[in-house]
Amino acid sequence: MSKIPAGVGPKYPQVIALVGATGDLARRRLLPGLFHLSSSGFIPGCRIIGVSLDELTPDAFRELVRAALREHATRKVSDEAWSVFAGNLDYVSLSAGTGALKAAFERAEKSFAGAETRRLHYLSVPPSAALSAVRMLGEGGLVERARIVMEKPFGVDLKSAVELNARLHEVFEEQQIFRIDHFLGKEPAQNILAFRFANGLFEPIWNRNFIDHVQIDVPETLDIGKRAAFYETIGAYRDMVVTHLFQILAFMAMEPPTALEPVSITEEKNKVFRSMLPVKPSDVVRGQFSGYRQEPGVDPESETETFIALKCSIDNWRWAGVPFYLRTGKRLAEGQRIISIAFREPPRSMFPPDSGVGAQGPDHLTFDLADASKMSLSFYGKRPGPGMRLDKLSLQFAMHDTGLAGEVLEAYERLVLDAMRGDHTLFTSAEGIERLWEVSTPLLEAPPPVRPYAPGSWGPNAIHQLIAPHTWRLPFERAWRKPNATGN
């Protein structure tokens, strides 16, 4: 086991209530993540109390956790590590009531022999069940020394977001609340901050004078799966844009924070949100893949979008006049997560018309936000040989090139660890989420009609008019190079 750097983990042992402990997210991500954090020494000590509607004994819950690790853990689970972890698991059914949960916390805290502890409540439950869980925690006196992690969506419009935050604040202070966005927990998303503010090469050109437009593109090949009933009430915009893509946009567009501290970074993100202009319905393309209305649980005349593409603007000194294009959807041609920054082209060209300059578009800086972090910078270079023919070339970097890819924490692991430490850097504030719903109001009140698109395509044809005279960066004309490969 590698030595964990000082200050990476929380100072105190943690007692964790995982509400929704038998659900899909808990089994796939949270339980394997907590096992890794605990067994690798990131946490000085922890006890995990599973909470759900299922009537299970603690031993039956341990069997469920063991099966989840066997199926979903991405790292080896030794018998010795499992034995230690299993001894730290407990379970309380919601039907047992608030008293049983409080008693489980008391048992867990006493097991640390008087050491000071902290509580973490992770609500891995649908939004409709979140407030009842919050009330239960309040009634059980489990708010003191506690932090609470909330899953999206954080409301479905401005009114519901304001109401949700008001209800939360009746029980928890804002500094105790961590609204989670797993996109921001990914190593590549945080690398944007390092790339922007640590490099003298790029920081001076990160503005409207040098950048022509920006694309944030997160197509998915996935179907809606078993989420039809939930998805019908949410759609792609509420599910992905407000909670994920706008958060990535803030990292891309924010001003330099005064310090690499949560308060400073949150404030700069909120400044971006305050500067965003309301989303115009005329700048939005909504789509629905053919066959969606035949999915079980879907209205045969559904107008829910499974695809969304939009243009938005940030009305401040740095970004005035620079369009930001966002796209995401289900059943698309590829699963990708990229930010692509298109630089302005030179005002004049000295090269002859047949040189190839301009034939392949502007220079791009591209961040791949997938787990296997990559960056690419494209540019024109001379083709070897006589004459002046230019080709588009690229410099590429991959996380694997560093030899440190094995040290990367998965997104949920990092975010849970940050919540334990009280670090809000990668989380959304009440002010920020309410502002995003505010700029979304014109679209939500007058959405354009959904347009059909074929599964396996890139969305409705109208997306090309939306971005004209530019073109969508995806699909790439050239593939990412494999780690340590040569050539273009």
Coordinates of C-alpha atoms in Angstrom, one line a residue:
M1 CA 0.0 0.0 0.0
S2 CA 1.4 3.4 -1.1
K3 CA 1.9 6.1 1.5
I4 CA -1.0 8.6 1.4
P5 CA 0.3 12.3 1.4
A6 CA -0.5 14.3 4.5
G7 CA -3.7 16.4 4.2
V8 CA -5.3 14.3 1.4
G9 CA -7.7 12.5 3.7
P10 CA -10.0 13.8 6.5
K11 CA -8.5 14.5 9.9
Y12 CA -11.1 12.5 11.9
P13 CA -12.6 9.0 11.7
Q14 CA -15.9 9.0 9.7
V15 CA -19.3 7.4 10.5
I16 CA -21.1 7.2 7.1
A17 CA -24.8 6.8 6.6
L18 CA -25.3 5.5 3.0
V19 CA -29.0 6.1 2.3
G20 CA -30.0 4.0 -0.7
A21 CA -27.3 1.5 0.1
T22 CA -28.9 -1.3 -1.9
G23 CA -29.4 0.8 -5.1
D24 CA -27.5 0.7 -8.4
L25 CA -25.3 3.7 -7.7
A26 CA -24.3 2.4 -4.3
R27 CA -23.4 -1.0 -5.6
R28 CA -21.6 0.2 -8.8
R29 CA -19.7 3.2 -7.4
L30 CA -20.1 4.1 -3.8
L31 CA -19.4 0.9 -2.0
P32 CA -16.4 0.0 -4.1
G33 CA -15.2 3.5 -3.7
L34 CA -15.6 3.5 0.1
F35 CA -13.8 0.2 0.2
H36 CA -10.8 1.6 -1.7
L37 CA -10.6 4.8 0.4
S38 CA -10.8 2.8 3.6
S39 CA -8.4 -0.1 2.7
S40 CA -5.9 2.3 1.1
G41 CA -5.6 4.4 4.2
F42 CA -7.2 7.6 2.8
I43 CA -9.6 7.6 5.8
P44 CA -8.2 7.3 9.4
G45 CA -11.1 5.1 10.3
C46 CA -14.7 4.6 9.2
R47 CA -17.9 2.8 10.0
I48 CA -20.6 2.5 7.2
I49 CA -24.3 2.2 8.0
G50 CA -26.3 1.0 5.1
V51 CA -29.8 2.5 5.0
S52 CA -32.6 1.5 2.6
L53 CA -36.2 0.3 2.3
D54 CA -35.0 -3.4 2.0
E55 CA -35.5 -5.5 5.1
L56 CA -32.0 -6.9 5.6
T57 CA -29.9 -8.1 8.5
P58 CA -26.4 -6.6 8.9
D59 CA -25.0 -10.0 7.7
A60 CA -27.2 -10.0 4.6
F61 CA -26.0 -6.4 3.8
R62 CA -22.4 -7.6 4.1
E63 CA -23.1 -10.3 1.6
L64 CA -24.6 -7.7 -0.8
V65 CA -21.5 -5.5 -0.4
R66 CA -19.2 -8.4 -1.0
A67 CA -21.1 -9.2 -4.2
A68 CA -21.0 -5.6 -5.3
L69 CA -17.2 -5.5 -4.8
R70 CA -16.8 -8.8 -6.7
E71 CA -18.7 -7.4 -9.6
H72 CA -17.8 -3.7 -9.8
A73 CA -14.5 -3.1 -7.9
T74 CA -11.7 -2.0 -10.3
R75 CA -9.0 -3.0 -7.9
K76 CA -8.1 -6.3 -6.3
V77 CA -10.0 -7.1 -3.1
S78 CA -7.9 -9.3 -0.8
D79 CA -9.5 -11.5 1.8
E80 CA -7.7 -9.7 4.6
A81 CA -8.9 -6.2 3.4
W82 CA -12.4 -7.5 3.0
S83 CA -12.5 -9.0 6.5
V84 CA -11.5 -5.6 8.0
F85 CA -14.0 -3.7 5.9
A86 CA -16.8 -6.1 6.6
G87 CA -16.3 -5.6 10.3
N88 CA -17.0 -1.9 9.8
L89 CA -20.4 -2.4 8.1
D90 CA -23.8 -2.1 9.7
Y91 CA -27.4 -1.9 8.4
V92 CA -30.6 -0.2 9.3
S93 CA -33.9 -0.5 7.4
L94 CA -35.9 2.7 7.1
S95 CA -38.9 0.8 8.5
A96 CA -37.0 0.5 11.8
G97 CA -37.4 4.3 12.3
T98 CA -35.2 7.2 13.4
G99 CA -34.4 5.7 16.7
A100 CA -32.7 2.6 15.2
L101 CA -30.6 4.8 12.9
K102 CA -29.5 7.0 15.9
A103 CA -28.6 3.9 17.9
A104 CA -26.5 2.6 15.0
F105 CA -24.6 5.9 15.0
E106 CA -24.0 5.7 18.7
R107 CA -22.6 2.2 18.4
A108 CA -20.3 3.2 15.6
E109 CA -19.0 6.3 17.4
K110 CA -18.4 4.4 20.6
S111 CA -16.3 1.9 18.7
F112 CA -13.7 4.6 18.2
A113 CA -13.0 4.5 22.0
G114 CA -13.7 8.2 22.6
A115 CA -11.9 9.6 19.6
E116 CA -13.5 12.6 18.0
T117 CA -15.5 11.6 14.8
R118 CA -17.4 13.2 12.0
R119 CA -20.6 12.1 10.2
L120 CA -21.2 11.9 6.5
H121 CA -24.7 11.3 5.2
Y122 CA -24.8 10.3 1.5
L123 CA -28.3 10.4 0.0
S124 CA -28.1 8.0 -2.9
V125 CA -31.9 8.3 -3.4
P126 CA -34.3 9.9 -5.9
P127 CA -35.0 13.6 -5.3
S128 CA -38.5 12.7 -4.2
A129 CA -37.1 10.8 -1.3
A130 CA -34.3 13.1 -0.3
L131 CA -36.2 15.6 1.9
S132 CA -37.8 12.8 3.9
A133 CA -34.3 11.4 4.6
V134 CA -33.2 14.9 5.6
R135 CA -36.1 15.2 8.0
M136 CA -35.2 11.8 9.5
L137 CA -31.6 12.9 10.1
G138 CA -32.8 16.1 11.7
E139 CA -35.3 14.3 14.0
G140 CA -32.5 11.8 15.0
G141 CA -30.2 14.6 16.1
L142 CA -27.6 13.5 13.5
V143 CA -26.9 17.0 12.1
E144 CA -24.1 18.1 14.5
R145 CA -20.6 17.3 13.2
A146 CA -22.2 16.2 10.0
R147 CA -22.0 16.8 6.2
I148 CA -24.6 15.7 3.7
V149 CA -24.1 14.7 0.1
M150 CA -27.0 15.3 -2.3
E151 CA -27.4 13.7 -5.8
K152 CA -28.8 15.5 -8.8
P153 CA -31.2 16.9 -9.9
F154 CA -31.2 19.9 -7.6
G155 CA -34.8 20.9 -8.5
V156 CA -36.3 21.0 -12.0
D157 CA -36.7 24.8 -12.3
L158 CA -36.1 27.9 -10.4
K159 CA -39.1 27.6 -8.1
S160 CA -38.4 24.0 -7.1
A161 CA -34.7 24.7 -6.6
V162 CA -35.4 27.6 -4.3
E163 CA -37.9 25.5 -2.3
L164 CA -35.5 22.6 -2.1
N165 CA -32.7 24.7 -0.8
A166 CA -35.0 26.4 1.7
R167 CA -36.1 23.0 3.0
L168 CA -32.5 21.8 3.2
H169 CA -31.4 24.9 5.1
E170 CA -34.1 24.3 7.7
V171 CA -32.0 21.3 8.9
F172 CA -28.4 21.8 7.5
E173 CA -26.3 24.9 7.1
E174 CA -25.1 25.6 3.5
Q175 CA -21.5 24.8 4.4
Q176 CA -22.7 21.3 5.5
I177 CA -24.3 20.6 2.1
F178 CA -22.4 19.0 -0.8
R179 CA -24.3 18.8 -4.1
I180 CA -22.4 16.3 -6.1
D181 CA -21.5 16.4 -9.8
H182 CA -19.3 13.4 -10.7
F183 CA -18.1 15.1 -13.9
L184 CA -16.1 17.6 -11.7
G185 CA -14.6 14.7 -9.7
K186 CA -12.8 13.4 -12.8
E187 CA -9.0 14.1 -13.0
P188 CA -9.3 15.7 -16.5
A189 CA -11.9 18.3 -15.3
Q190 CA -9.5 19.4 -12.6
N191 CA -6.6 19.4 -15.0
I192 CA -8.3 22.3 -16.7
L193 CA -7.5 24.5 -13.7
A194 CA -3.9 23.4 -13.8
F195 CA -3.6 23.9 -17.5
R196 CA -5.2 27.3 -17.5
F197 CA -3.6 29.0 -14.5
A198 CA -0.2 27.3 -14.2
N199 CA 1.1 27.9 -17.8
G200 CA 2.3 31.1 -19.2
L201 CA 1.8 29.8 -22.7
F202 CA -2.0 29.6 -22.5
E203 CA -3.2 31.9 -19.7
P204 CA -2.6 35.2 -21.7
I205 CA -4.7 33.9 -24.7
W206 CA -7.6 32.5 -22.7
N207 CA -10.1 35.2 -23.8
R208 CA -12.2 36.7 -26.6
N209 CA -9.2 38.1 -28.4
F210 CA -7.8 34.7 -29.2
I211 CA -10.6 32.2 -28.8
D212 CA -13.3 32.0 -31.5
H213 CA -15.7 29.6 -29.9
V214 CA -15.9 26.7 -27.4
Q215 CA -17.6 23.3 -27.6
I216 CA -18.6 21.1 -24.7
D217 CA -19.7 17.8 -26.2
V218 CA -20.9 14.8 -24.2
P219 CA -22.7 12.4 -26.5
E220 CA -23.7 9.0 -25.1
T221 CA -24.4 5.7 -26.8
L222 CA -26.5 4.6 -23.8
D223 CA -30.2 4.1 -23.8
I224 CA -32.4 5.4 -20.9
G225 CA -32.4 1.8 -19.6
K226 CA -34.7 1.4 -16.6
R227 CA -35.0 5.1 -16.0
A228 CA -37.9 5.8 -18.3
A229 CA -40.3 7.0 -15.6
F230 CA -37.7 9.3 -14.1
Y231 CA -36.4 10.5 -17.5
E232 CA -39.9 11.4 -18.7
T233 CA -40.1 14.1 -15.9
I234 CA -36.5 15.4 -16.5
G235 CA -35.2 15.1 -20.0
A236 CA -31.7 15.7 -21.3
Y237 CA -31.5 19.4 -20.4
R238 CA -32.3 19.0 -16.7
D239 CA -30.5 15.7 -16.5
M240 CA -27.2 16.8 -18.0
V241 CA -26.8 20.5 -18.9
V242 CA -27.7 22.2 -15.7
T243 CA -26.0 19.7 -13.4
H244 CA -22.9 18.7 -15.6
L245 CA -22.2 20.8 -18.7
F246 CA -22.7 24.2 -17.2
Q247 CA -20.4 23.2 -14.3
I248 CA -17.7 22.2 -16.8
L249 CA -18.3 25.5 -18.6
A250 CA -17.6 27.4 -15.3
F251 CA -14.2 25.8 -14.9
M252 CA -13.4 26.6 -18.5
A253 CA -14.5 30.3 -18.3
M254 CA -13.9 31.4 -14.7
E255 CA -11.4 34.1 -13.7
P256 CA -8.3 33.2 -11.7
P257 CA -9.3 32.6 -8.1
T258 CA -7.4 34.6 -5.4
A259 CA -6.3 31.2 -4.0
L260 CA -6.7 27.5 -4.7
E261 CA -9.3 27.3 -1.9
P262 CA -13.0 26.3 -2.0
V263 CA -14.5 29.7 -1.2
S264 CA -12.4 31.5 -3.9
I265 CA -13.1 28.9 -6.6
T266 CA -16.8 28.8 -5.8
E267 CA -17.1 32.6 -6.0
E268 CA -15.4 32.6 -9.4
K269 CA -17.7 29.9 -10.7
N270 CA -20.7 31.8 -9.4
K271 CA -19.4 35.0 -11.2
V272 CA -19.6 33.0 -14.5
F273 CA -23.1 31.9 -13.8
R274 CA -24.1 35.5 -12.9
S275 CA -22.7 36.6 -16.3
M276 CA -24.5 34.0 -18.3
L277 CA -27.2 35.4 -20.5
P278 CA -30.6 33.7 -20.4
V279 CA -30.8 30.7 -22.8
K280 CA -32.9 31.6 -25.9
P281 CA -35.2 28.9 -27.2
S282 CA -34.2 30.0 -30.7
D283 CA -30.6 28.9 -29.8
V284 CA -31.6 25.4 -28.8
V285 CA -32.2 22.2 -30.7
R286 CA -34.2 19.5 -28.9
G287 CA -34.3 15.9 -30.2
Q288 CA -35.8 12.6 -29.4
F289 CA -34.4 9.3 -30.7
S290 CA -36.8 7.3 -32.9
G291 CA -38.3 4.5 -30.8
Y292 CA -38.2 6.4 -27.5
R293 CA -42.0 6.7 -27.3
Q294 CA -42.3 2.9 -27.5
E295 CA -40.1 2.5 -24.4
P296 CA -42.0 1.1 -21.3
G297 CA -43.3 3.9 -19.1
V298 CA -43.0 6.6 -21.8
D299 CA -46.0 8.7 -23.0
P300 CA -46.8 7.7 -26.6
E301 CA -47.0 11.4 -27.4
S302 CA -44.0 12.4 -25.2
E303 CA -42.2 15.7 -25.9
T304 CA -39.4 14.8 -23.6
E305 CA -36.0 15.5 -25.2
T306 CA -33.4 12.8 -25.2
F307 CA -31.0 15.1 -27.0
I308 CA -30.1 18.8 -26.5
A309 CA -27.8 21.2 -28.3
L310 CA -27.6 24.9 -27.5
K311 CA -25.6 28.0 -27.8
C312 CA -25.0 30.1 -24.7
S313 CA -23.1 33.3 -24.0
I314 CA -21.2 34.8 -21.1
D315 CA -21.6 38.6 -21.0
N316 CA -18.4 39.7 -19.3
W317 CA -15.2 41.3 -20.4
R318 CA -13.3 38.1 -21.1
W319 CA -15.9 36.2 -23.1
A320 CA -18.2 38.8 -24.7
G321 CA -19.0 37.7 -28.3
V322 CA -17.6 34.1 -27.8
P323 CA -20.3 31.5 -28.3
F324 CA -20.3 28.3 -26.2
Y325 CA -21.9 25.3 -27.9
L326 CA -23.1 22.5 -25.7
R327 CA -24.4 19.1 -26.9
T328 CA -25.5 15.9 -25.2
G329 CA -27.9 13.1 -25.8
K330 CA -28.8 9.4 -25.6
R331 CA -28.4 6.8 -28.4
L332 CA -25.8 8.8 -30.3
A333 CA -23.0 7.6 -32.6
E334 CA -20.2 7.6 -30.0
G335 CA -19.7 8.1 -26.3
Q336 CA -17.3 11.0 -25.8
R337 CA -16.7 13.8 -23.2
I338 CA -14.7 16.6 -24.7
I339 CA -14.1 20.3 -24.4
S340 CA -12.8 21.8 -27.7
I341 CA -11.5 25.4 -27.8
A342 CA -11.2 26.8 -31.3
F343 CA -8.6 29.6 -31.7
R344 CA -9.1 32.6 -34.0
E345 CA -7.4 32.2 -37.4
P346 CA -4.9 34.7 -38.6
P347 CA -6.5 37.8 -40.2
R348 CA -4.6 37.3 -43.5
S349 CA -2.8 34.4 -45.1
M350 CA 0.4 34.8 -47.1
F351 CA 0.1 31.2 -48.3
P352 CA -1.2 30.4 -51.8
P353 CA -4.8 29.2 -52.3
D354 CA -3.7 25.6 -52.9
S355 CA -1.5 25.4 -49.8
G356 CA -4.2 23.8 -47.6
V357 CA -4.3 26.6 -45.0
G358 CA -7.9 26.9 -43.8
A359 CA -9.0 23.7 -45.4
Q360 CA -9.2 21.9 -42.1
G361 CA -10.6 24.6 -39.9
P362 CA -9.0 26.6 -37.0
D363 CA -6.4 25.3 -34.5
H364 CA -8.0 23.5 -31.6
L365 CA -7.1 22.7 -28.0
T366 CA -9.1 19.6 -27.0
F367 CA -9.6 18.1 -23.5
D368 CA -10.9 14.5 -23.3
L369 CA -12.8 14.3 -20.1
A370 CA -13.1 10.6 -20.1
D371 CA -11.3 8.6 -17.3
A372 CA -8.3 8.1 -19.6
S373 CA -7.4 11.8 -19.6
K374 CA -6.0 13.2 -22.8
M375 CA -5.3 16.6 -24.4
S376 CA -4.6 17.5 -28.0
L377 CA -3.3 20.7 -29.6
S378 CA -3.8 20.9 -33.4
F379 CA -2.0 23.2 -35.7
Y380 CA -0.8 23.6 -39.3
G381 CA 2.6 22.5 -40.3
K382 CA 4.5 22.1 -43.6
R383 CA 4.3 18.8 -45.5
P384 CA 7.8 17.5 -46.2
G385 CA 8.9 17.9 -49.8
P386 CA 9.0 20.6 -52.4
G387 CA 6.5 23.5 -52.5
M388 CA 4.4 24.9 -49.7
R389 CA 1.7 22.4 -48.8
L390 CA 0.4 22.4 -45.2
D391 CA -1.3 19.6 -43.2
K392 CA -3.1 19.7 -39.9
L393 CA -0.9 18.1 -37.2
S394 CA -1.3 17.6 -33.5
L395 CA 0.5 17.4 -30.2
Q396 CA -1.1 14.9 -27.9
F397 CA -0.7 14.0 -24.2
A398 CA -2.3 11.1 -22.3
M399 CA -2.4 10.4 -18.6
H400 CA -0.8 7.1 -19.3
D401 CA 2.3 8.9 -20.6
T402 CA 3.1 10.0 -17.0
G403 CA 3.2 6.5 -15.5
L404 CA 0.9 7.8 -12.8
A405 CA -2.4 6.6 -14.2
G406 CA -2.7 4.0 -11.4
E407 CA -2.8 6.7 -8.8
V408 CA -5.9 8.4 -10.2
L409 CA -8.9 8.3 -7.8
E410 CA -12.2 7.6 -9.5
A411 CA -14.7 10.5 -9.6
Y412 CA -16.9 9.4 -6.7
E413 CA -13.9 8.5 -4.6
R414 CA -12.4 11.9 -4.9
L415 CA -15.7 13.7 -4.2
V416 CA -16.6 11.6 -1.2
L417 CA -13.1 12.3 0.2
D418 CA -13.5 16.0 -0.4
A419 CA -16.9 16.0 1.3
M420 CA -15.3 14.3 4.3
R421 CA -12.7 17.0 4.4
G422 CA -15.2 19.8 4.0
D423 CA -13.8 20.9 0.7
H424 CA -16.5 22.5 -1.5
T425 CA -14.2 23.2 -4.6
L426 CA -15.8 20.6 -6.8
F427 CA -19.4 21.0 -5.6
T428 CA -22.3 23.3 -6.5
S429 CA -23.6 26.0 -4.2
A430 CA -27.2 27.0 -3.6
E431 CA -26.6 30.4 -5.3
G432 CA -25.0 28.8 -8.3
I433 CA -27.7 26.2 -8.9
E434 CA -30.5 28.8 -8.5
R435 CA -28.8 31.1 -11.0
L436 CA -28.5 28.3 -13.5
W437 CA -32.3 27.6 -13.2
E438 CA -32.9 31.3 -13.6
V439 CA -31.0 31.6 -16.9
S440 CA -32.8 28.4 -18.0
T441 CA -36.3 29.8 -17.4
P442 CA -37.0 31.1 -21.0
L443 CA -36.2 27.7 -22.4
L444 CA -38.2 25.8 -19.9
E445 CA -41.2 28.1 -20.4
A446 CA -41.1 27.9 -24.2
P447 CA -39.1 24.9 -25.4
P448 CA -38.8 24.3 -29.1
P449 CA -40.5 21.2 -30.4
V450 CA -38.5 17.9 -30.3
R451 CA -37.1 16.7 -33.6
P452 CA -36.6 13.0 -34.3
Y453 CA -33.2 11.6 -34.9
A454 CA -32.0 8.1 -35.7
P455 CA -30.3 6.0 -33.0
G456 CA -26.6 5.9 -33.8
S457 CA -26.5 9.3 -35.4
W458 CA -25.2 12.7 -34.1
G459 CA -28.6 14.1 -33.4
P460 CA -31.2 16.1 -35.5
N461 CA -29.9 17.8 -38.7
A462 CA -30.8 21.2 -37.2
I463 CA -27.6 21.1 -35.1
H464 CA -25.6 22.1 -38.1
Q465 CA -27.6 25.3 -38.6
L466 CA -27.2 26.0 -34.9
I467 CA -23.4 26.0 -35.0
A468 CA -22.9 27.5 -38.5
P469 CA -20.6 28.8 -39.9
H470 CA -18.6 26.5 -37.6
T471 CA -18.8 22.7 -37.5
W472 CA -19.1 20.3 -34.6
R473 CA -15.7 19.0 -33.5
L474 CA -17.2 15.5 -33.1
P475 CA -16.8 13.2 -34.9
F476 CA -13.1 13.6 -35.0
E477 CA -11.4 13.5 -38.4
R478 CA -8.5 11.7 -36.8
A479 CA -8.6 9.4 -33.8
W480 CA -6.8 9.9 -30.6
R481 CA -3.4 8.2 -30.7
K482 CA -2.9 5.3 -28.5
P483 CA -0.5 5.8 -25.5
N484 CA 3.2 6.0 -26.6
A485 CA 2.2 5.6 -30.3
T486 CA 3.8 7.7 -33.0
G487 CA 2.5 9.4 -36.0
N488 CA -0.6 11.6 -36.5

